[in-house]
mmCIF file of C-alpha atoms and ligand atoms in Angstrom:
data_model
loop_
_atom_site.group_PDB
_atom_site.id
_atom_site.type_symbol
_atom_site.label_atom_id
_atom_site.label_comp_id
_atom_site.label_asym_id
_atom_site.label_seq_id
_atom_site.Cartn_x
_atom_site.Cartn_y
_atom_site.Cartn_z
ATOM 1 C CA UNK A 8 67.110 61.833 97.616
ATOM 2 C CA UNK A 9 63.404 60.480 97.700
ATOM 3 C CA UNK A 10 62.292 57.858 95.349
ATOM 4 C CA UNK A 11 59.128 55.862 95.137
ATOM 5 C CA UNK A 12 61.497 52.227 94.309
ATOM 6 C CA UNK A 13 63.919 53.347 96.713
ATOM 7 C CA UNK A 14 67.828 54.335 95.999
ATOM 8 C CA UNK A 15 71.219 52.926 95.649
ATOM 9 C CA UNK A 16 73.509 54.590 98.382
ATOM 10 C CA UNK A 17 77.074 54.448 97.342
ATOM 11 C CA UNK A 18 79.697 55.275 99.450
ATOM 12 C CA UNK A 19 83.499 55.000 98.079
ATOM 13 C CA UNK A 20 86.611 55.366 100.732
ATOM 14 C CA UNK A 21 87.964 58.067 98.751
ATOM 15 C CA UNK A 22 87.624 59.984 95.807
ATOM 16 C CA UNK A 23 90.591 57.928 94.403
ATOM 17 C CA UNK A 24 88.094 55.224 93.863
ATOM 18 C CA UNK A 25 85.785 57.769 91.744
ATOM 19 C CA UNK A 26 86.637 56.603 88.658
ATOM 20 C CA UNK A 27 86.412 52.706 89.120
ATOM 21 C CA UNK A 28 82.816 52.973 90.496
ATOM 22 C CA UNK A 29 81.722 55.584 87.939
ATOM 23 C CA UNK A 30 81.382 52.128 86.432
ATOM 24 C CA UNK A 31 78.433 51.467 88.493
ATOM 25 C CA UNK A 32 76.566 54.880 88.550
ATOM 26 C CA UNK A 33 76.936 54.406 84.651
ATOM 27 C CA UNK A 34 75.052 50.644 85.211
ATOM 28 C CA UNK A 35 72.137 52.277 87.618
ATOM 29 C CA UNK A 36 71.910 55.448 85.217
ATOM 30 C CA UNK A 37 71.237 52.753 82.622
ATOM 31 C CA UNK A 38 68.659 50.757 84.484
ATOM 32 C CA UNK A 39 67.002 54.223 85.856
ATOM 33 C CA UNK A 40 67.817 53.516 89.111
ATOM 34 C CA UNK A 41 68.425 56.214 91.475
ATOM 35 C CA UNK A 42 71.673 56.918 93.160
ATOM 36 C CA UNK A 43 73.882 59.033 95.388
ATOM 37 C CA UNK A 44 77.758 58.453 95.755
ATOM 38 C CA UNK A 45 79.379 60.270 98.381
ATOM 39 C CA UNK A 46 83.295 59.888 99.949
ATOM 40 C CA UNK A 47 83.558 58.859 103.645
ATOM 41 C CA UNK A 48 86.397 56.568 104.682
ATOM 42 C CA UNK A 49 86.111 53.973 107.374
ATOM 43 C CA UNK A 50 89.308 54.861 109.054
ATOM 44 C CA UNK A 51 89.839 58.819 108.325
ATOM 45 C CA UNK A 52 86.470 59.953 108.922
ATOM 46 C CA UNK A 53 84.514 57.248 110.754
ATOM 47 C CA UNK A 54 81.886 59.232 112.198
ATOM 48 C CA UNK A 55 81.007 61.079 108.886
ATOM 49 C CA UNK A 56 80.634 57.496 107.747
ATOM 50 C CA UNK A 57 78.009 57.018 110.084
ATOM 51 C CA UNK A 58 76.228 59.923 109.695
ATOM 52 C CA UNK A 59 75.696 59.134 105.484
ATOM 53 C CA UNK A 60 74.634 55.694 106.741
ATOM 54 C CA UNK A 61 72.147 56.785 108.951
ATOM 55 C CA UNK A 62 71.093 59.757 106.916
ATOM 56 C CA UNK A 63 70.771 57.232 103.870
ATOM 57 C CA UNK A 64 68.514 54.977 105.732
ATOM 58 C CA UNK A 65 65.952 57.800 106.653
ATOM 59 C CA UNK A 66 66.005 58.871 103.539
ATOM 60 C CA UNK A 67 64.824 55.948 101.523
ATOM 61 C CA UNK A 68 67.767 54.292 100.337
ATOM 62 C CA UNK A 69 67.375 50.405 100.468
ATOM 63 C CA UNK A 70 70.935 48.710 99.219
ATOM 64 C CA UNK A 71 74.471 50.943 100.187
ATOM 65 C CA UNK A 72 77.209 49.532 97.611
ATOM 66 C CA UNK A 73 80.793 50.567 99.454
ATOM 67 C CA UNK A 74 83.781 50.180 96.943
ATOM 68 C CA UNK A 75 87.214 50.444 99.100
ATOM 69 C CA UNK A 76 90.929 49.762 98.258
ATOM 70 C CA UNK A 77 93.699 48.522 100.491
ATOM 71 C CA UNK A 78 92.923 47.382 104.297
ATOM 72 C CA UNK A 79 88.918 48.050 102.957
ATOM 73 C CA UNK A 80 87.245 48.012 105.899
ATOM 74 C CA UNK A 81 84.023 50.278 104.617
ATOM 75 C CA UNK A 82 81.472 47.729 103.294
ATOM 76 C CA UNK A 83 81.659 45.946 106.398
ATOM 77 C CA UNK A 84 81.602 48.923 109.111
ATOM 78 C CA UNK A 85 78.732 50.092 106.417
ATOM 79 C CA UNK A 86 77.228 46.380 107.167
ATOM 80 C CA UNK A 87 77.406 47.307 110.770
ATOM 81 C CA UNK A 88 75.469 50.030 110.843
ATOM 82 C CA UNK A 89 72.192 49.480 108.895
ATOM 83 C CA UNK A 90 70.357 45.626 108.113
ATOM 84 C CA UNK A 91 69.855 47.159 104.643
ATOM 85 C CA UNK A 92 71.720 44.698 101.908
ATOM 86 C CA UNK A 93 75.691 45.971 101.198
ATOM 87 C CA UNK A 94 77.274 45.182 98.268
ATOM 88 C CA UNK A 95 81.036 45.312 98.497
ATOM 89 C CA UNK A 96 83.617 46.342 95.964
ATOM 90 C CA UNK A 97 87.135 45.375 95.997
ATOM 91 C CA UNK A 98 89.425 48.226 94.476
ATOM 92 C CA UNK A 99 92.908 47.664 93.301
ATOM 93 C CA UNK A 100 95.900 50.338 93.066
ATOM 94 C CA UNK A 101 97.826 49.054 96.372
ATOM 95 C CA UNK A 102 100.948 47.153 95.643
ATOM 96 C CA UNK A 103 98.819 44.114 96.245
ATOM 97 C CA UNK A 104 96.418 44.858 93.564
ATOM 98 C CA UNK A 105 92.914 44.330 95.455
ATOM 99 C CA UNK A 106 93.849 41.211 96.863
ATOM 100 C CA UNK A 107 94.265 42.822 99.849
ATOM 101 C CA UNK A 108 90.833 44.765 99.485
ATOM 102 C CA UNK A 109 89.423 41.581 98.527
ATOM 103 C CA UNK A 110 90.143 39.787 101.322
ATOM 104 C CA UNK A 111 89.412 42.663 103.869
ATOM 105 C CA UNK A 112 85.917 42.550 102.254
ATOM 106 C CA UNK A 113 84.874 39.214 101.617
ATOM 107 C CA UNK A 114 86.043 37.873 104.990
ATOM 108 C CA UNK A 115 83.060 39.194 107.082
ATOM 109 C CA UNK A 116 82.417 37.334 110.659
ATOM 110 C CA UNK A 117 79.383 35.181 110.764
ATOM 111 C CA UNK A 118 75.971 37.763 111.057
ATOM 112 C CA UNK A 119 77.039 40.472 109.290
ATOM 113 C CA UNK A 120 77.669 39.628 105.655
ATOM 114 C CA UNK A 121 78.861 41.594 102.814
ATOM 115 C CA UNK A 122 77.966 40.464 99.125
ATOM 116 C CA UNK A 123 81.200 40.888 97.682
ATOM 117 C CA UNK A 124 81.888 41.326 93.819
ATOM 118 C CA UNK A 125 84.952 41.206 92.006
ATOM 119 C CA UNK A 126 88.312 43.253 92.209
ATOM 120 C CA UNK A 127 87.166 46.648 90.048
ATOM 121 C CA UNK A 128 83.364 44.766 89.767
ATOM 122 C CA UNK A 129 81.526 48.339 90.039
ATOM 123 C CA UNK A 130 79.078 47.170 87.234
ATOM 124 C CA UNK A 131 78.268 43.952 88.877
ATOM 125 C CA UNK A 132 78.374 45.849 92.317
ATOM 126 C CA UNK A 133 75.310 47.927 90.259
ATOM 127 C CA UNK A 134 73.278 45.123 88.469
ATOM 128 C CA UNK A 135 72.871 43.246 92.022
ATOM 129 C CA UNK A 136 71.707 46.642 93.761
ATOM 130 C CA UNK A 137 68.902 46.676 90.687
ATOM 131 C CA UNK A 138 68.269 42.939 91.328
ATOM 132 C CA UNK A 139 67.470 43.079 95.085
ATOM 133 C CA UNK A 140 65.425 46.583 94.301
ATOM 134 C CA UNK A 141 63.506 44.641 91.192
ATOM 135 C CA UNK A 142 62.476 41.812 93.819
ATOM 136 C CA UNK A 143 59.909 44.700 94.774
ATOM 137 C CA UNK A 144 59.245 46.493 91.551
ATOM 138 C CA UNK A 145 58.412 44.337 88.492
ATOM 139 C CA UNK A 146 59.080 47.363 85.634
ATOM 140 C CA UNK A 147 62.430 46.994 87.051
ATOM 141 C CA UNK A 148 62.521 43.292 86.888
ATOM 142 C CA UNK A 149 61.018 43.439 82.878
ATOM 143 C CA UNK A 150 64.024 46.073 82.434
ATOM 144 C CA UNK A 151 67.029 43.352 83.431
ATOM 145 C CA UNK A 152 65.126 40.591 81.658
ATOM 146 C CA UNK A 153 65.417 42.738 78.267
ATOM 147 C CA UNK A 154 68.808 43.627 79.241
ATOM 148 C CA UNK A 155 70.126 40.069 79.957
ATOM 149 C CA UNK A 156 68.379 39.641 75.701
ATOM 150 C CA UNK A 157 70.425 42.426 74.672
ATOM 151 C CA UNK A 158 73.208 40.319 76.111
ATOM 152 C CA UNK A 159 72.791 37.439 74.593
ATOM 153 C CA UNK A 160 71.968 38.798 71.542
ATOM 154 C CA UNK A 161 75.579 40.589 71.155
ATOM 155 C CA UNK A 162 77.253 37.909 72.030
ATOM 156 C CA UNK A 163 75.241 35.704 68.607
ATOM 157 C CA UNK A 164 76.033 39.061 67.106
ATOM 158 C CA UNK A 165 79.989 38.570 68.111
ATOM 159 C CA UNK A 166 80.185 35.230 67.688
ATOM 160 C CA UNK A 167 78.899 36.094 63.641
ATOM 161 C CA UNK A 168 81.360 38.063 63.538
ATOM 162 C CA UNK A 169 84.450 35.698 64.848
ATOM 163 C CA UNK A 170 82.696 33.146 62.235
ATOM 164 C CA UNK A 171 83.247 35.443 59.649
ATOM 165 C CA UNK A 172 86.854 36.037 60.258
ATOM 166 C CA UNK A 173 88.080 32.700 60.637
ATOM 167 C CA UNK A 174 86.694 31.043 57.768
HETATM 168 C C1 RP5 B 17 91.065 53.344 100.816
HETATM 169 O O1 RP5 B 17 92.408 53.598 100.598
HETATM 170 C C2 RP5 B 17 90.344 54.031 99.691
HETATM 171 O O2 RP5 B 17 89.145 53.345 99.429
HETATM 172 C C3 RP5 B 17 91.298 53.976 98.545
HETATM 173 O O3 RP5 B 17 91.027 52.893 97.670
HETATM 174 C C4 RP5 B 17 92.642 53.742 99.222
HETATM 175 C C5 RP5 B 17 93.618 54.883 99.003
HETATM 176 O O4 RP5 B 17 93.023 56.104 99.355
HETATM 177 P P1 RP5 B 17 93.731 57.491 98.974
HETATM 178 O O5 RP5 B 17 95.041 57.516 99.697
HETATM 179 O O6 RP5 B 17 93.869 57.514 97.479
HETATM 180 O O7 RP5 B 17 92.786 58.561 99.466
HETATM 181 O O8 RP5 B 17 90.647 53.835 102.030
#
């Protein structure tokens, strides 16, 4: 994967998670930001993990987002490995709902942080990969400003719409 602004390396813990962070490809496809997402799991394949990380970095990429469920130890192994930025996403399906992904995540030891989104926050996990890439590339930067007018332009457009039903 080559590109000129530099790509979004996503790795997910297992293709369980797939479908949750198909949420973010969906937000980089949308800002034409390049991507790859790949499975590697901290625990079950830890050296595999490594390899994507280094790989990754050689090739280009400049943030890694790492969505994980249960005890989610990826983002911050990722964090580890490379001083690139890592976004973190909590994933839920445990009996603990992503709490427990949440706080493996978020909890990082002084030096090597994790930016940490919300429980199923792929789309966030997405826009702040763009962000830290647009700090570098201002077509990318107009691109979220006319976004973020889209946004508030629905919600006028919405809140039309809830005035209309409630009079
Ligand atoms: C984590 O364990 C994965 O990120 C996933 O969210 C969870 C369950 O994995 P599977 O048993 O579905 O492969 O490592």
């Amino acid at each position: 994967m080559m590109s000129a602004r530099g790509w979004v390396c996503i790795i997910i813990g297992s293709d369980s998670d797939a479908a949750t962070m198909a949420q973010a490809c969906a937000a980089l496809d949308e800002a034409g930001v390049a991507y790859e997402m790949k499975v590697a799991s901290a625990h079950r394949s830890p050296e595999r993990t490594k390899e994507i990380v280094t790989g990754s970095e050689r090739d280009g990429a400049k943030v890694f987002i790492a969505g994980a469920g249960m005890a989610a130890h990826l983002p911050g192994v990722i964090a580890s490995m490379t001083t690139k930025p890592v976004i973190g996403v909590p994933l839920s399906g445990s009996s603990l709902q992503g709490l427990d992904a949440l706080l493996a995540i978020v909890q990082m030891p002084p030096g090597i942080p994790v930016a940490t989104v919300a429980i199923g926050g792929a789309r966030n996990a997405a826009v702040l990969a763009t962000q830290i890439l647009a700090l570098e590339d201002s077509a990318l930067a107009t691109r979220l400003k006319d976004q973020r007018m889209k946004m508030a332009a629905a919600v006028a457009e919405k809140s039309k719409q809830v005035e209309r039903s409630s009079r």
